[in-house]
mmCIF file of C-alpha atoms in Angstrom:
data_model
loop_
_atom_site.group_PDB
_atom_site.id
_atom_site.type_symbol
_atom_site.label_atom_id
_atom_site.label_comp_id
_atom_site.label_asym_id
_atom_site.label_seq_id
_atom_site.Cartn_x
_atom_site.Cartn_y
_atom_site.Cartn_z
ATOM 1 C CA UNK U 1 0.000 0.000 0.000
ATOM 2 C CA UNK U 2 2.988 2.496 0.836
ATOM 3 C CA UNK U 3 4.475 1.991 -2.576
ATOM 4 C CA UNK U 4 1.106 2.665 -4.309
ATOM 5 C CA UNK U 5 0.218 5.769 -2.408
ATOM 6 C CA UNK U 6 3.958 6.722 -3.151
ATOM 7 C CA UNK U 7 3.311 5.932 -7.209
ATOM 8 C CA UNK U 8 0.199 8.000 -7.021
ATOM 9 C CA UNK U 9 1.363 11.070 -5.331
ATOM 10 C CA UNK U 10 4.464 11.169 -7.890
ATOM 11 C CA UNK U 11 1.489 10.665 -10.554
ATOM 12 C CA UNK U 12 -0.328 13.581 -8.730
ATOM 13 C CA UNK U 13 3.421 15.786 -9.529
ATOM 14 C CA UNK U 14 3.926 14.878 -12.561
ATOM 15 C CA UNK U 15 0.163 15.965 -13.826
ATOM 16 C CA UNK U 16 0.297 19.152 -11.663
ATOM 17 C CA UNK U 17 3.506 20.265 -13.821
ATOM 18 C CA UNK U 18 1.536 18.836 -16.915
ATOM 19 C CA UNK U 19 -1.353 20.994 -16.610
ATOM 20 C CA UNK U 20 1.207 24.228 -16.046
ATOM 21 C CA UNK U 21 0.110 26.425 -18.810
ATOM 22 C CA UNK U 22 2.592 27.741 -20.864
ATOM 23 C CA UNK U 23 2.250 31.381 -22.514
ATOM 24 C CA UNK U 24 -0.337 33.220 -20.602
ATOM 25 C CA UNK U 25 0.468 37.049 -20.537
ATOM 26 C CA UNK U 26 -0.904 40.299 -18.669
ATOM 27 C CA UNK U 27 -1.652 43.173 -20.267
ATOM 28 C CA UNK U 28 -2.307 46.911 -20.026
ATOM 29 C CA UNK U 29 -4.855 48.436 -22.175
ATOM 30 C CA UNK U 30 -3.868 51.704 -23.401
ATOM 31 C CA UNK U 31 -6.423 53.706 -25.343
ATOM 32 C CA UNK U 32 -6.372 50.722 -28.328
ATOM 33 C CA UNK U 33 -2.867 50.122 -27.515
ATOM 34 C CA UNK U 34 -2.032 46.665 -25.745
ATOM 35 C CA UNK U 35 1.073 46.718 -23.944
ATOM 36 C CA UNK U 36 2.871 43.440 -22.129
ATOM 37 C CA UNK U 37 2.835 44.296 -18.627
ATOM 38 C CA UNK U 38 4.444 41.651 -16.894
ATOM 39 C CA UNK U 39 7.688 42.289 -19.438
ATOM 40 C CA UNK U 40 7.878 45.901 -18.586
ATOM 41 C CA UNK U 41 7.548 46.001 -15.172
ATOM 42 C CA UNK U 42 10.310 43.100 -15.186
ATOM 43 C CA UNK U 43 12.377 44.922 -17.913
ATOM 44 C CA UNK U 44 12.273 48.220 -15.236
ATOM 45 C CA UNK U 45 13.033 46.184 -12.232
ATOM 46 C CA UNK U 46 15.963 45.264 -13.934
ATOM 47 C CA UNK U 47 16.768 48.854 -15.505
ATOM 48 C CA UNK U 48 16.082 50.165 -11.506
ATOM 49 C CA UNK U 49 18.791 47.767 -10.796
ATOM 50 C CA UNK U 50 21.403 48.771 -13.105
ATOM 51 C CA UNK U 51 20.928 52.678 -12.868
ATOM 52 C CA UNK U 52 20.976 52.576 -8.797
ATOM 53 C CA UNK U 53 23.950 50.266 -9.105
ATOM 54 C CA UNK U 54 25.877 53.038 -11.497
ATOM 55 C CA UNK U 55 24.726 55.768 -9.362
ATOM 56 C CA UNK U 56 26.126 54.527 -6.426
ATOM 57 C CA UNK U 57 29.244 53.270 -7.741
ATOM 58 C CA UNK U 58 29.879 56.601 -9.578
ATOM 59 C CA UNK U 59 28.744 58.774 -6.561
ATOM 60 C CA UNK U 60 32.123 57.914 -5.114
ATOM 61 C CA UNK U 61 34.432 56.682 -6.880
ATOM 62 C CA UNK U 62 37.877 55.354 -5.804
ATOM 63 C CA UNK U 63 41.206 55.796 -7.229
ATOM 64 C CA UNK U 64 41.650 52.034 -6.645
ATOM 65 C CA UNK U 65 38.534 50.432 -7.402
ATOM 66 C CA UNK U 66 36.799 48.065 -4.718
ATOM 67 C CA UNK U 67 33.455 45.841 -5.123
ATOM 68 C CA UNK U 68 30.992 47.021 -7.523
ATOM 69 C CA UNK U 69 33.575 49.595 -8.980
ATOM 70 C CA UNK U 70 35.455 46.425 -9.865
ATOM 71 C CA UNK U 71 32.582 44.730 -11.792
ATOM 72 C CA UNK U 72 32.173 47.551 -13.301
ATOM 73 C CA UNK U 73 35.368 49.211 -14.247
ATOM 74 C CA UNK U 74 35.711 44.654 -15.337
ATOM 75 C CA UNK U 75 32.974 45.481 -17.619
ATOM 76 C CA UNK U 76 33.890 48.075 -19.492
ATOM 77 C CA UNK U 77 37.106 46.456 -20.281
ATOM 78 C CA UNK U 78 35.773 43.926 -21.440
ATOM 79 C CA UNK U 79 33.386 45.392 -24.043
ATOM 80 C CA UNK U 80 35.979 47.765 -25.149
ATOM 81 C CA UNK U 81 37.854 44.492 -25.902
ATOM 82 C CA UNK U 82 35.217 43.023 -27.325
ATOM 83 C CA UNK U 83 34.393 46.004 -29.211
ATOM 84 C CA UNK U 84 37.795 46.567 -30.327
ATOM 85 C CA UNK U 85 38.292 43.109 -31.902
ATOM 86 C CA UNK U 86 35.085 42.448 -33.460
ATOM 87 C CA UNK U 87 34.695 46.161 -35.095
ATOM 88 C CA UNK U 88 38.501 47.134 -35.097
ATOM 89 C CA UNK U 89 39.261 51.171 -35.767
ATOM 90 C CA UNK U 90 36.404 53.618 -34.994
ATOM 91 C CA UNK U 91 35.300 50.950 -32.413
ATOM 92 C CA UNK U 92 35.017 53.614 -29.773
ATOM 93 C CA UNK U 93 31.425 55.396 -30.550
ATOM 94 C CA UNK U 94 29.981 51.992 -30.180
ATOM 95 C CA UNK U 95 31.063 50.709 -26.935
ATOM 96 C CA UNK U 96 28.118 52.435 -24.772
ATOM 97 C CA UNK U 97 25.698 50.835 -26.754
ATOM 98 C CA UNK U 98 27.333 46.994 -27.029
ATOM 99 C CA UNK U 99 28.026 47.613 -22.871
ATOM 100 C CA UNK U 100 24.161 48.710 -22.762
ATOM 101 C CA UNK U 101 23.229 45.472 -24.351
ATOM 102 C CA UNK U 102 25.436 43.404 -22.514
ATOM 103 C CA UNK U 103 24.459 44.876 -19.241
ATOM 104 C CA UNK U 104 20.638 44.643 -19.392
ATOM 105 C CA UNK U 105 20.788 40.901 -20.956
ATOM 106 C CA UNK U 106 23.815 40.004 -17.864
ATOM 107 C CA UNK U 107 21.205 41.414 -15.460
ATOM 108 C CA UNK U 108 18.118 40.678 -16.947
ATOM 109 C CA UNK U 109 19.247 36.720 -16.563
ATOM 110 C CA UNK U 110 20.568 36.659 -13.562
ATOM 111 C CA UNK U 111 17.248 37.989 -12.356
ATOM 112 C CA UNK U 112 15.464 34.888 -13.391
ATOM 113 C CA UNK U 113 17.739 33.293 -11.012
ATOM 114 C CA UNK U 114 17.821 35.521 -8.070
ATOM 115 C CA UNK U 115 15.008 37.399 -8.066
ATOM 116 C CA UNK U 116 11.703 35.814 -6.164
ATOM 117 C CA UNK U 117 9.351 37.074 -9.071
ATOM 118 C CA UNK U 118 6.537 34.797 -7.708
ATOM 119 C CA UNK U 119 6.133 36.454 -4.548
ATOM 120 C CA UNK U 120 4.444 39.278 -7.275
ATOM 121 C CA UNK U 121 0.686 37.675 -7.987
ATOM 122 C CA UNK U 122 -0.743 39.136 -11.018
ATOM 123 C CA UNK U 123 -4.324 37.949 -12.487
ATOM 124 C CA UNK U 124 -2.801 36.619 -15.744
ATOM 125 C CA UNK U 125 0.568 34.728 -15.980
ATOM 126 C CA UNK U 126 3.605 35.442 -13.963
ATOM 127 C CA UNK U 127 6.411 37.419 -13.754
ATOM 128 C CA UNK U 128 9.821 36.544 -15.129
ATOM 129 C CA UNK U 129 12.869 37.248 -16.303
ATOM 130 C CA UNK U 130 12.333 39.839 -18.791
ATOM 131 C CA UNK U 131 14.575 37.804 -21.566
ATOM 132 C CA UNK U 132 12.384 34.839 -20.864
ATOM 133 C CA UNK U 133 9.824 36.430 -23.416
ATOM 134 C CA UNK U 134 10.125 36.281 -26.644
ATOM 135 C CA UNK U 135 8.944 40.048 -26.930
ATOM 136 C CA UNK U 136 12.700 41.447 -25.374
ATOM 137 C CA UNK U 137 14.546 38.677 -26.807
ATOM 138 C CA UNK U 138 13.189 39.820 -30.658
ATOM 139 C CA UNK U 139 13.646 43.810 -29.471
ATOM 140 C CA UNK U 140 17.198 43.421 -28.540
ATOM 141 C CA UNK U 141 18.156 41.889 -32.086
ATOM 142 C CA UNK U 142 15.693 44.608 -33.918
ATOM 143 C CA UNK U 143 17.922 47.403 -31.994
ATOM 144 C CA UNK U 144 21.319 45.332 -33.209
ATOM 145 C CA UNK U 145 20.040 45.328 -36.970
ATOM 146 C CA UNK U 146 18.573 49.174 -36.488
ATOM 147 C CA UNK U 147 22.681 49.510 -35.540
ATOM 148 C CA UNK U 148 24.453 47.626 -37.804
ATOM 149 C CA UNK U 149 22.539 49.261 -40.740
ATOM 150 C CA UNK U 150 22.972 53.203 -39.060
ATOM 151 C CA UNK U 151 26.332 52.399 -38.743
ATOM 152 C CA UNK U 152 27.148 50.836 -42.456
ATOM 153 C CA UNK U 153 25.360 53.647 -44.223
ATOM 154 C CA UNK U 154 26.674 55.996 -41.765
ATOM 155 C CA UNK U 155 29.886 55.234 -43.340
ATOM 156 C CA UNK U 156 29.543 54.298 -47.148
ATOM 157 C CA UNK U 157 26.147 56.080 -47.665
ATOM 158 C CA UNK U 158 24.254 54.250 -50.261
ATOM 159 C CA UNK U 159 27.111 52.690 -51.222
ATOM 160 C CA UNK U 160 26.459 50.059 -48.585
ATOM 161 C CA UNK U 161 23.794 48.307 -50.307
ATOM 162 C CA UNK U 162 26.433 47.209 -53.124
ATOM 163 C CA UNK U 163 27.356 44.108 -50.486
ATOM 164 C CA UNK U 164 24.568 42.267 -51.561
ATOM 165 C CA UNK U 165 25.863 41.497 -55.383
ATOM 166 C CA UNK U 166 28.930 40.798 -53.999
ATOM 167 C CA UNK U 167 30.955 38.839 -54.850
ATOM 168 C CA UNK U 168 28.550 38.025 -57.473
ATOM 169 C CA UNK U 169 24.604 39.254 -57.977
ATOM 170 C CA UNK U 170 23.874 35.801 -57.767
ATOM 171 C CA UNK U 171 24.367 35.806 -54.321
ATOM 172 C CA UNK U 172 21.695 38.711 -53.823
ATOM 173 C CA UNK U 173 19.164 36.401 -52.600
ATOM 174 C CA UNK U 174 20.922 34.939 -50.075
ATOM 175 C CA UNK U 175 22.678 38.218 -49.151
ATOM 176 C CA UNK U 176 19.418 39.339 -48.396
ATOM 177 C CA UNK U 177 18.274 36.229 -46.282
ATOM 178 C CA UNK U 178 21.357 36.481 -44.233
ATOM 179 C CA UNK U 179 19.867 39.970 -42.938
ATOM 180 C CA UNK U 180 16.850 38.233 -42.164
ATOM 181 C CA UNK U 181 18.191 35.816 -40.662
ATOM 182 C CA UNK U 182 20.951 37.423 -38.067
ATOM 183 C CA UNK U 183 18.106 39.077 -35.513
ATOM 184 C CA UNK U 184 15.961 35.573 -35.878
ATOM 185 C CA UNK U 185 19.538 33.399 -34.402
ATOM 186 C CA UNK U 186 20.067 36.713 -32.227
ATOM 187 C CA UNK U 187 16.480 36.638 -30.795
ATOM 188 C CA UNK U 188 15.944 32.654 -30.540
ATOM 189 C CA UNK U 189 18.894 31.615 -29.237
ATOM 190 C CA UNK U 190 18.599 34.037 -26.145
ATOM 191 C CA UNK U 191 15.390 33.243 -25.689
ATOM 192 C CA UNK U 192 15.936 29.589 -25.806
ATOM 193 C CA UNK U 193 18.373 29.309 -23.569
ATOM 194 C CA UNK U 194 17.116 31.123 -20.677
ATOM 195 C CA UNK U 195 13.907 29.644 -21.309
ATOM 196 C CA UNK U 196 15.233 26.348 -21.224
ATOM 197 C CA UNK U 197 17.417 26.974 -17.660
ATOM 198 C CA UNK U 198 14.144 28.340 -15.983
ATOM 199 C CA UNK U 199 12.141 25.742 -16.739
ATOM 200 C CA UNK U 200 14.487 22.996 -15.230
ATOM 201 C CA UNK U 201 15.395 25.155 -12.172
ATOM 202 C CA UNK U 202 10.768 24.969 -12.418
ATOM 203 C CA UNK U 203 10.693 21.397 -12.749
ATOM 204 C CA UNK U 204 13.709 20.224 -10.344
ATOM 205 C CA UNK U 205 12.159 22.456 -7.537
ATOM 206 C CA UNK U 206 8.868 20.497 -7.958
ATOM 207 C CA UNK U 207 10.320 17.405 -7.807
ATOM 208 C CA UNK U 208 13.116 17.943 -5.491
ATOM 209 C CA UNK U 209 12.991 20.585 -3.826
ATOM 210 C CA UNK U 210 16.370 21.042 -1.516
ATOM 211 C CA UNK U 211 19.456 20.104 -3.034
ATOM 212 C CA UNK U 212 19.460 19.059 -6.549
ATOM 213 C CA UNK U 213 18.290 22.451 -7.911
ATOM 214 C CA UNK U 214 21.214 24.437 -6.561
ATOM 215 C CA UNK U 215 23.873 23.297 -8.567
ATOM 216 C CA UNK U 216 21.504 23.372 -11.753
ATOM 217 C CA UNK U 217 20.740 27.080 -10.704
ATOM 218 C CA UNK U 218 24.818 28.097 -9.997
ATOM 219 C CA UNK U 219 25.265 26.725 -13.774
ATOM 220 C CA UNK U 220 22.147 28.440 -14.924
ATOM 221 C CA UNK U 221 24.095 31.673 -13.628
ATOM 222 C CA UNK U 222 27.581 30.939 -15.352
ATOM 223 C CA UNK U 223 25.331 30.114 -19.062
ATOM 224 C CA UNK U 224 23.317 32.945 -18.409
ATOM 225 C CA UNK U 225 26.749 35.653 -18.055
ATOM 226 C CA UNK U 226 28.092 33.798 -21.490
ATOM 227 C CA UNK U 227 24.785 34.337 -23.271
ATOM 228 C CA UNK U 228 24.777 37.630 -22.584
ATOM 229 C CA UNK U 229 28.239 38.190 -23.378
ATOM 230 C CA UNK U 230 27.702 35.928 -26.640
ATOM 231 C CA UNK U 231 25.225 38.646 -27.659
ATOM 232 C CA UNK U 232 27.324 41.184 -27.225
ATOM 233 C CA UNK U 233 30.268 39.588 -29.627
ATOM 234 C CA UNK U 234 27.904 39.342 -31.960
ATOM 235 C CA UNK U 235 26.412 42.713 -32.010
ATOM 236 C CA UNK U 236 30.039 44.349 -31.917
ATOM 237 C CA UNK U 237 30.705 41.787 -35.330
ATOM 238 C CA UNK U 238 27.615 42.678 -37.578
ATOM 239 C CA UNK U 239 28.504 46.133 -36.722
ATOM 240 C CA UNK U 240 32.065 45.597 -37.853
ATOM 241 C CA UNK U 241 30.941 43.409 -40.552
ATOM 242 C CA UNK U 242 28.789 46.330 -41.894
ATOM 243 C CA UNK U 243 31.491 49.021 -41.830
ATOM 244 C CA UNK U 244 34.317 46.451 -43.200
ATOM 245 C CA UNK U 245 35.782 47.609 -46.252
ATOM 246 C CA UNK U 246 35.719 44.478 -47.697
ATOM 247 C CA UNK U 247 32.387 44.249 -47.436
#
């Protein structure tokens, strides 16, 4: 009798987490305007975050740099090396915005982690990491294309638009569907991931809920700093791909 009742109450888990439903979504009604709520309050929890964290760090800051003046002062060397490799000369003007992006994804992930967004009740859906939509994930890589299009005609004018018959006008076609493609990888793959890491940090805290989740939830931290730093790379490189000479 003990083992059934055990087999039926893991039945009774397993069809709880079953009838989870995925993709339900609060919104505000604007005027005819529908905006995603749950995404933008998330997406200025984590802006709050980042803009009292500068502010304090810059309020006072140290010749030699301690705690958060470190991560930060880490940061910016970082995308000015990332910047500087994947775009090359002229890199500067773009390092605020690849640091920008790196920062809000960084933050926005580790949030999903940290942050105890279900303590927040709202009457439709949940709150969440604000890259666990598909919404910011497909903004983000809009903003990257907005830039790496500003910044090639920017440079060679209408000129720039010659890259797509080359080497040969054959190629136009797929020239073109490489443009189409670079936000879709951008946008999925960030989305994917930290979709993917919440939902077994979800389902290993329903099952087991003391110790197997943590060391699941320290690697969902280390994948969640290299996708945002992956995003960053890659933003920097369409940006120097678009201003390449070669190109």
């Amino acid at each position: 009798m003990n083992v059934l009742s055990c087999s039926i109450n893991n039945l009774k888990e397993v069809y709880e987490l079953a009838s989870v439903e995925v993709g339900q979504h609060f919104y505000w009604q604007i005027g005819t305007l529908q905006v995603h709520g749950q995404v933008l309050m998330a997406s200025w929890v984590v802006i709050v975050i980042l803009l009292g964290s500068v502010t304090i760090v810059v309020r006072n800051p140290q010749i030699i740099p301690t705690g958060g003046q470190n991560f930060f002062e880490y940061v910016l060397e970082l995308i000015r090396d990332v910047s500087q490799t994947q775009i090359g000369e002229g890199y500067g003007p773009w390092v605020p915005f690849i640091g920008t992006l790196f920062l809000f994804i960084f933050v926005s992930n580790w949030s999903g982690v940290l942050l105890p967004w279900k303590i927040l009740k709202l009457p439709h859906g949940e709150l969440a990491a604000p890259t666990n939509d598909i919404n910011t994930t497909v903004a983000l890589a809009l903003l990257t294309s907005a830039a790496y299009f500003y910044a090639g005609l920017s440079k060679k004018g209408i000129g720039y638009f010659s890259k797509y018959i080359k080497p040969t006008p054959i190629l136009l076609p797929l020239n073109i569907l490489e443009d189409f493609t670079k936000p879709l990888s951008l946008s999925f793959r960030l989305f994917g991931n930290i979709l993917a890491d919440e939902l077994v940090v979800v389902v290993l805290v329903s099952l087991v809920p003391l110790v197997v989740p943590i060391p699941v939830m320290l690697l969902g931290l280390f994948t969640s700093g290299i996708q945002a730093l992956i995003f960053a790379t890659l933003a920097a490189a369409y940006i120097g791909e678009s201003i390449d000479d070669y190109h």
